[in-house]
mmCIF file of C-alpha atoms in Angstrom:
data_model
loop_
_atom_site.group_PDB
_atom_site.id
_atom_site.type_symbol
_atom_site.label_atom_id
_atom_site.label_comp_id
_atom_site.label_asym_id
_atom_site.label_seq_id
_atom_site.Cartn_x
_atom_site.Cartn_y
_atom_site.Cartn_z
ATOM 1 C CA UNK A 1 73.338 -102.568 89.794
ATOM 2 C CA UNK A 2 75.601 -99.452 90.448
ATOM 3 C CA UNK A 3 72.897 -96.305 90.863
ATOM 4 C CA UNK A 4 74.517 -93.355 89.515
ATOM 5 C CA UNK A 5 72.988 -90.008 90.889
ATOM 6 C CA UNK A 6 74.317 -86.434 89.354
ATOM 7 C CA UNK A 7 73.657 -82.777 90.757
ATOM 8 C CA UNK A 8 72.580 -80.615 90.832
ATOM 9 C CA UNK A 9 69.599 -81.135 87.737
ATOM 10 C CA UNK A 10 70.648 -78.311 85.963
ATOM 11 C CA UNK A 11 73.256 -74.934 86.242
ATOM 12 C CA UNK A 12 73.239 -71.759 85.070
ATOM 13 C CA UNK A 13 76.638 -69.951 84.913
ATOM 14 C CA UNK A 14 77.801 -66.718 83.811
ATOM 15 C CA UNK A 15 80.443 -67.067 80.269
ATOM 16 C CA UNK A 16 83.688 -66.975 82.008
ATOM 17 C CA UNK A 17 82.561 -68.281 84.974
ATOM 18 C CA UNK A 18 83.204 -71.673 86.850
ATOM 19 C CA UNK A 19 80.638 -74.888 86.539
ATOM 20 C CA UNK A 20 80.881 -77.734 88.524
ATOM 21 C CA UNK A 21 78.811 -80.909 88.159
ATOM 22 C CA UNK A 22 78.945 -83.598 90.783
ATOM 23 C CA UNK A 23 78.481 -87.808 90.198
ATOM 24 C CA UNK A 24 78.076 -90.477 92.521
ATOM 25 C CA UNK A 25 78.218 -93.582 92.544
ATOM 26 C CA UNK A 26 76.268 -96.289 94.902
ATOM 27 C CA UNK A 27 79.808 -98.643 95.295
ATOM 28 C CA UNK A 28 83.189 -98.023 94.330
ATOM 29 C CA UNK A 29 84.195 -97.852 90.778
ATOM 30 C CA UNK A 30 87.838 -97.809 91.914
ATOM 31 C CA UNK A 31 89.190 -101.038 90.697
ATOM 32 C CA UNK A 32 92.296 -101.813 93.214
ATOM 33 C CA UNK A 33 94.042 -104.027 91.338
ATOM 34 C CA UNK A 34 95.181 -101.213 88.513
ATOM 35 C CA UNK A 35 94.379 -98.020 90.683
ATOM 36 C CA UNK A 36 91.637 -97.190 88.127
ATOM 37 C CA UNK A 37 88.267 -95.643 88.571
ATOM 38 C CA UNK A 38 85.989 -96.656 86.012
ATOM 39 C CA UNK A 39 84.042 -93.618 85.803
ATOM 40 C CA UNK A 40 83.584 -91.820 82.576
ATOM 41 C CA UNK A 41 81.995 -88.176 81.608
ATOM 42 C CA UNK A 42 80.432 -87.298 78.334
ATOM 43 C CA UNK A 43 78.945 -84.303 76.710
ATOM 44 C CA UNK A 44 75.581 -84.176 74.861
ATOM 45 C CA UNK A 45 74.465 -81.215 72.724
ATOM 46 C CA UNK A 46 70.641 -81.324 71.126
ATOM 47 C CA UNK A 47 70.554 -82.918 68.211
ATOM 48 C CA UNK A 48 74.114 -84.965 68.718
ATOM 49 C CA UNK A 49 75.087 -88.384 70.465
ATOM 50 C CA UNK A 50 77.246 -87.917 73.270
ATOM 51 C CA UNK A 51 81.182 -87.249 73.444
ATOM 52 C CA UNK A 52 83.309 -88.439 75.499
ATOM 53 C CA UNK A 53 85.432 -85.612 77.487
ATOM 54 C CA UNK A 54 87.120 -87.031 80.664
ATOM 55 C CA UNK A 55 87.943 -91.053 80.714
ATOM 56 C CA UNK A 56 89.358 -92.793 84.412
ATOM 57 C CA UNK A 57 87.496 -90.102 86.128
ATOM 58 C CA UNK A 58 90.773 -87.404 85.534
ATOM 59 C CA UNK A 59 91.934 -88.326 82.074
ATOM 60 C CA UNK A 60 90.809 -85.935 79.710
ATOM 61 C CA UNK A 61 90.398 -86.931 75.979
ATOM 62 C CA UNK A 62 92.235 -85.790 72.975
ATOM 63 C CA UNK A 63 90.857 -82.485 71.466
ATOM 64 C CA UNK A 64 88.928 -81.730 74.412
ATOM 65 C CA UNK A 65 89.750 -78.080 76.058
ATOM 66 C CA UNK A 66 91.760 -78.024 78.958
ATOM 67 C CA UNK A 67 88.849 -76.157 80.489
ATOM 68 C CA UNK A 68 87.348 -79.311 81.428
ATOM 69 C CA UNK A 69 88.950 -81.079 84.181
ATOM 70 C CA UNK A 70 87.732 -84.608 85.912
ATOM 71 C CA UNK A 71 88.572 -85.400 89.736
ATOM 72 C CA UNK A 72 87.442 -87.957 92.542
ATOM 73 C CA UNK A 73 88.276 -91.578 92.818
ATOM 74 C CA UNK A 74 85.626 -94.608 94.745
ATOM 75 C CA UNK A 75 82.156 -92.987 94.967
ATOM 76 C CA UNK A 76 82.433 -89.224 94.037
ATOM 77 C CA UNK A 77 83.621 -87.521 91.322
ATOM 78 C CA UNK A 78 83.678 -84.172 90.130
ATOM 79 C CA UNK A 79 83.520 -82.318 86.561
ATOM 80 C CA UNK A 80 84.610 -78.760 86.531
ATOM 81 C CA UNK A 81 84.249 -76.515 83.405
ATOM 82 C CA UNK A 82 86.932 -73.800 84.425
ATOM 83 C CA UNK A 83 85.714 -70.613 82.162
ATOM 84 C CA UNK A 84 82.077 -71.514 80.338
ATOM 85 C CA UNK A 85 81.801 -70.673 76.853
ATOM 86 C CA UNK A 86 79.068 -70.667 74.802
ATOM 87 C CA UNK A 87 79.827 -73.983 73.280
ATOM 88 C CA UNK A 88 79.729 -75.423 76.209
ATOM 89 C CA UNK A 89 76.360 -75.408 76.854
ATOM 90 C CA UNK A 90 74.857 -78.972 76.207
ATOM 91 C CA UNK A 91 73.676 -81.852 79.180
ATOM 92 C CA UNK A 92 76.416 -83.961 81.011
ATOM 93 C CA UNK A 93 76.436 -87.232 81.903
ATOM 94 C CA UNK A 94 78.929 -89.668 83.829
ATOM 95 C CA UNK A 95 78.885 -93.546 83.529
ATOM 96 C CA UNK A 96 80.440 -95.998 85.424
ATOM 97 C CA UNK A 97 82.121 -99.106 83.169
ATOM 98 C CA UNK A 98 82.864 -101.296 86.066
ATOM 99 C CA UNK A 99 80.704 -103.130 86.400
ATOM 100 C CA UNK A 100 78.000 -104.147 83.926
ATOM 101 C CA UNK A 101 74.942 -103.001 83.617
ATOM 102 C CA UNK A 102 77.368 -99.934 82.626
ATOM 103 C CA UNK A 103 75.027 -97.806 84.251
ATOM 104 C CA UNK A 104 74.675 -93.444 83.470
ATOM 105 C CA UNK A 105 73.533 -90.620 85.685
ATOM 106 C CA UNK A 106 70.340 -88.889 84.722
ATOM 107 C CA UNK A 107 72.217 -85.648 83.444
ATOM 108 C CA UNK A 108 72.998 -82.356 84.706
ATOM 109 C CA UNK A 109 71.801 -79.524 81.874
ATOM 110 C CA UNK A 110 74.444 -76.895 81.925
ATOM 111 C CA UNK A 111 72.774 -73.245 80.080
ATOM 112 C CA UNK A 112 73.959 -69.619 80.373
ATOM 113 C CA UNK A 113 72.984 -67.392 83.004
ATOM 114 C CA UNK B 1 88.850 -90.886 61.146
ATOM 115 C CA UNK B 2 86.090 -92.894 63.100
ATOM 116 C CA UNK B 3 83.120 -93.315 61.790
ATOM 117 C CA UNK B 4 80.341 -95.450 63.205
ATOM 118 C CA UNK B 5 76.811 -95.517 61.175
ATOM 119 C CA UNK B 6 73.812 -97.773 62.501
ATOM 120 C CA UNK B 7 71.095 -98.678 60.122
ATOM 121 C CA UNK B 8 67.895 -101.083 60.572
ATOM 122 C CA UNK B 9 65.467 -99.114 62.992
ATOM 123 C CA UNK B 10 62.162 -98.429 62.214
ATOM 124 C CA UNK B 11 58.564 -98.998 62.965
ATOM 125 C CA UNK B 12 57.760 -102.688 64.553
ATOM 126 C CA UNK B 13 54.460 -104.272 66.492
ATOM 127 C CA UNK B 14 55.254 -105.104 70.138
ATOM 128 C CA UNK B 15 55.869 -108.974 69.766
ATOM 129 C CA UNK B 16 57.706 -107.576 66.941
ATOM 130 C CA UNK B 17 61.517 -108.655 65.560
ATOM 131 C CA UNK B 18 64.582 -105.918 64.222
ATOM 132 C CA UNK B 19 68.362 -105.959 63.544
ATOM 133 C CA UNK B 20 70.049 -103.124 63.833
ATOM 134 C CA UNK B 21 74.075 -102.748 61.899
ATOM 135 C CA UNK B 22 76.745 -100.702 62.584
ATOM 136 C CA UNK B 23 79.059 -100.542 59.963
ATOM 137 C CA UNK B 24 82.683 -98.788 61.581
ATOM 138 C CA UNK B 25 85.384 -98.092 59.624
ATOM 139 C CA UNK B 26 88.666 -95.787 60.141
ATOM 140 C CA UNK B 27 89.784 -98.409 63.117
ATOM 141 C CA UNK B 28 90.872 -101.855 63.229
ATOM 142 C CA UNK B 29 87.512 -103.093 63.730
ATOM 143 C CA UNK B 30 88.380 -106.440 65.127
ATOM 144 C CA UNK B 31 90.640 -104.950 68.241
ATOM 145 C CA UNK B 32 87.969 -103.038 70.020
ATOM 146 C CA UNK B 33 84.804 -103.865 72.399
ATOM 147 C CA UNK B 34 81.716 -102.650 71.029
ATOM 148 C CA UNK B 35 78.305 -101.853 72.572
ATOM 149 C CA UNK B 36 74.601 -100.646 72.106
ATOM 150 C CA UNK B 37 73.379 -97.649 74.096
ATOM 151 C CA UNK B 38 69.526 -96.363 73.764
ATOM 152 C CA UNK B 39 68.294 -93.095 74.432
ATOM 153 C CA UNK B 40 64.611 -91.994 76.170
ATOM 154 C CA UNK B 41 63.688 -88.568 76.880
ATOM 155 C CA UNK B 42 62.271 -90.212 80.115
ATOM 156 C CA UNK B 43 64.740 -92.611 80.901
ATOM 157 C CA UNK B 44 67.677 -91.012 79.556
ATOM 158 C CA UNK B 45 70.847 -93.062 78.298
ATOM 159 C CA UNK B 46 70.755 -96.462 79.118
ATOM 160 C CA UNK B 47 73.425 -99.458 78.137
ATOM 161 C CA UNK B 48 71.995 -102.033 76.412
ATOM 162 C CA UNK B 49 74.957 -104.678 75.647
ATOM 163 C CA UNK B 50 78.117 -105.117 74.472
ATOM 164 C CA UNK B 51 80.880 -107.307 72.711
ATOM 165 C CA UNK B 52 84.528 -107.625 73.298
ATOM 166 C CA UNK B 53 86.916 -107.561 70.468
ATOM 167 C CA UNK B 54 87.340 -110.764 69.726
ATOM 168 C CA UNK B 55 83.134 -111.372 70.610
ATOM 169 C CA UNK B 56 85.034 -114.052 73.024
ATOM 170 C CA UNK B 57 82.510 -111.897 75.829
ATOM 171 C CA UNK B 58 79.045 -110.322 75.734
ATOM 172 C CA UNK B 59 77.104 -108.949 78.049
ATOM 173 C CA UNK B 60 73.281 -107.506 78.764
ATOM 174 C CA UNK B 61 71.222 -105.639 80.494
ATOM 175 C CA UNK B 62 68.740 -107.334 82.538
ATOM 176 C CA UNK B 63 66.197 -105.544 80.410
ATOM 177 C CA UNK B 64 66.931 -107.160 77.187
ATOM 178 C CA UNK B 65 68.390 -110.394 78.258
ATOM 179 C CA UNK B 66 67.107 -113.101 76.870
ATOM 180 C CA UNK B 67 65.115 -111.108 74.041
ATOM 181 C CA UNK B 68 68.374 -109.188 72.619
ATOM 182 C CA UNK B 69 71.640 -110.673 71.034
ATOM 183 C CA UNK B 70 74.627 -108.774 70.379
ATOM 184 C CA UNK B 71 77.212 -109.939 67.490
ATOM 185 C CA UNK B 72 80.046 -108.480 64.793
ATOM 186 C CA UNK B 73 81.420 -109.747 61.885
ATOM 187 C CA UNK B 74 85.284 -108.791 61.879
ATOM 188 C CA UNK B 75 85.520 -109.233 58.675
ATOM 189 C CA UNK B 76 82.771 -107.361 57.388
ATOM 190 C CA UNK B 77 83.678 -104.800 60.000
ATOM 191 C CA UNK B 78 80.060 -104.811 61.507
ATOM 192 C CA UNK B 79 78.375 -105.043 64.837
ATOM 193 C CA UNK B 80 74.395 -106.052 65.130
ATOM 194 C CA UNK B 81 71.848 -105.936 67.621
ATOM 195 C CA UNK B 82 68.876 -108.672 66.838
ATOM 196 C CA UNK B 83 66.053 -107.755 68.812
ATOM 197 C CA UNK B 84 63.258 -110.381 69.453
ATOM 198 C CA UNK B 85 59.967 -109.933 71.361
ATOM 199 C CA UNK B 86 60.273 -106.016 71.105
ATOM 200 C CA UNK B 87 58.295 -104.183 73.150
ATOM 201 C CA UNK B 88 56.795 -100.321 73.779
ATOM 202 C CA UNK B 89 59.282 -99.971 76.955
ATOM 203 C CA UNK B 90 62.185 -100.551 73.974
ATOM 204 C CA UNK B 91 61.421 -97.348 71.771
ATOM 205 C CA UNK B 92 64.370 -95.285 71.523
ATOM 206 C CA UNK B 93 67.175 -93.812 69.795
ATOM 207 C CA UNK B 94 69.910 -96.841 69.082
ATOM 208 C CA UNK B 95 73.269 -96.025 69.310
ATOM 209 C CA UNK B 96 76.431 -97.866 67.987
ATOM 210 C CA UNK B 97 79.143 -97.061 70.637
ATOM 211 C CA UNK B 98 83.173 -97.771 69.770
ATOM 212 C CA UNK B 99 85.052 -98.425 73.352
ATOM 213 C CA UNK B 100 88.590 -97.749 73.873
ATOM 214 C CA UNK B 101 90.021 -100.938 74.159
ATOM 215 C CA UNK B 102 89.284 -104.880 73.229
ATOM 216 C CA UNK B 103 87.641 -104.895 77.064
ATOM 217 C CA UNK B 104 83.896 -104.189 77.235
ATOM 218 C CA UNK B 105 85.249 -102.558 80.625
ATOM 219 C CA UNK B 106 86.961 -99.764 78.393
ATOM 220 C CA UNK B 107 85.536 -96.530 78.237
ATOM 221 C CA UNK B 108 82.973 -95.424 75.181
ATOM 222 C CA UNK B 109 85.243 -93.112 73.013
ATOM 223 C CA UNK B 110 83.421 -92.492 70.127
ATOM 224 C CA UNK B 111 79.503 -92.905 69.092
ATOM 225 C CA UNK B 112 77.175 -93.329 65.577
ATOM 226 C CA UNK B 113 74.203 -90.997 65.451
ATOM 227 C CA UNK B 114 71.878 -93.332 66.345
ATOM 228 C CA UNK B 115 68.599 -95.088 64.785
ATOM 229 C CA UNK B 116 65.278 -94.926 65.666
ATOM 230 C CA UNK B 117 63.372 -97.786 66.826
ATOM 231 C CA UNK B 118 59.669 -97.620 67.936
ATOM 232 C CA UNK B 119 57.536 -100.280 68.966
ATOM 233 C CA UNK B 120 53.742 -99.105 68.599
ATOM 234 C CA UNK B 121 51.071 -101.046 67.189
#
């Protein structure tokens, strides 16, 4: 199985400021054949299932703020949220669709300093 | 609009049976990979199977092989989750998960809001 590991655990960032959550994964998730990482980022806030924000590790999804930006390709990856807003504040999680078990880190908790 | 709403969870002895629907609608149902996804507070999200389009593939965790079995009906525009031999380790929050594509190696892109299964006796 592909271990997914995030960090840090949990950020606390100024509104306005820059957050940046890290994934890794145990083997690549870059699939040669199409140039594709398999690596996907959600968004959870309490209460709500998750959301998808960022698809193919850089691909951000419709209706989701340019604010958040995806980067990395094989093992590590990156999420940035460029200015935090309020909103924003919730747990992420990235997940690897390569290969199955589709396997998700344990979650970074992002909150407000 | 997508919508995605799973139904069938509840309160079941360990040894216990449950089948869990998703009924989806504001997609063409039959042209996208589906899954199930479970939620712990301890062991956070976890993938628990999922269906191509056509249900031509399926795949499970290791967890639930052999005790879970993922299906749809196209035509009824509904994807199930029969769960046999439950047990406490499978209490959590269910969720019905739409991929992007007919390929269970497409990303999630949208999710229900989940139903509750616990195992307790």
């Amino acid at each position: 199985d592909i271990v997914m590991t995030q960090s840090p655990d949990s950020l606390a960032v100024s509104l306005g400021e820059r957050a940046t959550i890290n994934c890794k994964s145990s083997q690549t998730v870059l699939y040669s054949s199409n140039n594709k990482n398999y690596l996907a980022w959600f968004q959870q806030k309490p209460g709500q299932p998750p959301k998808l924000l960022i698809y193919w590790a850089s691909t951000r999804e419709s209706g989701v703020p340019d604010r958040f930006s995806g980067s990395g390709s094989g093992t590590d990856f990156t999420l940035t949220i460029s200015s935090l807003q309020a909103e924003d504040v919730a747990v992420y999680y990235c997940q690897q669709h390569y290969s199955t078990p589709f396997t998700f880190g344990p979650g970074t908790k992002v909150d407000i300093k | 609009e997508v919508q995605l709403v799973e139904s069938g969870g509840g309160l079941v002895q360990p040894g216990g049976s449950l089948r869990l629907s998703c009924a989806a609608s504001g997609f063409t149902f039959s042209s996208y990979a589906m899954s199930w996804i479970r939620q712990t507070p301890g062991k956070g999200l976890e993938w628990v199977s999922a269906i191509s389009g056509s249900a031509g593939s399926t795949y499970y965790a290791d967890s639930v092989k052999g005790r879970f079995t993922i299906s749809r009906d196209n035509s009824e525009n509904t994807l199930y989750l029969q769960m046999n031999s439950l047990r406490a380790e499978d209490t959590a929050l269910y969720y019905c998960a739409k991929s992007a594509g007919n390929s269970c190696y497409s990303p999630v892109d949208y999710w229900g809001q989940g139903t509750l299964v616990t195992v307790s006796s």
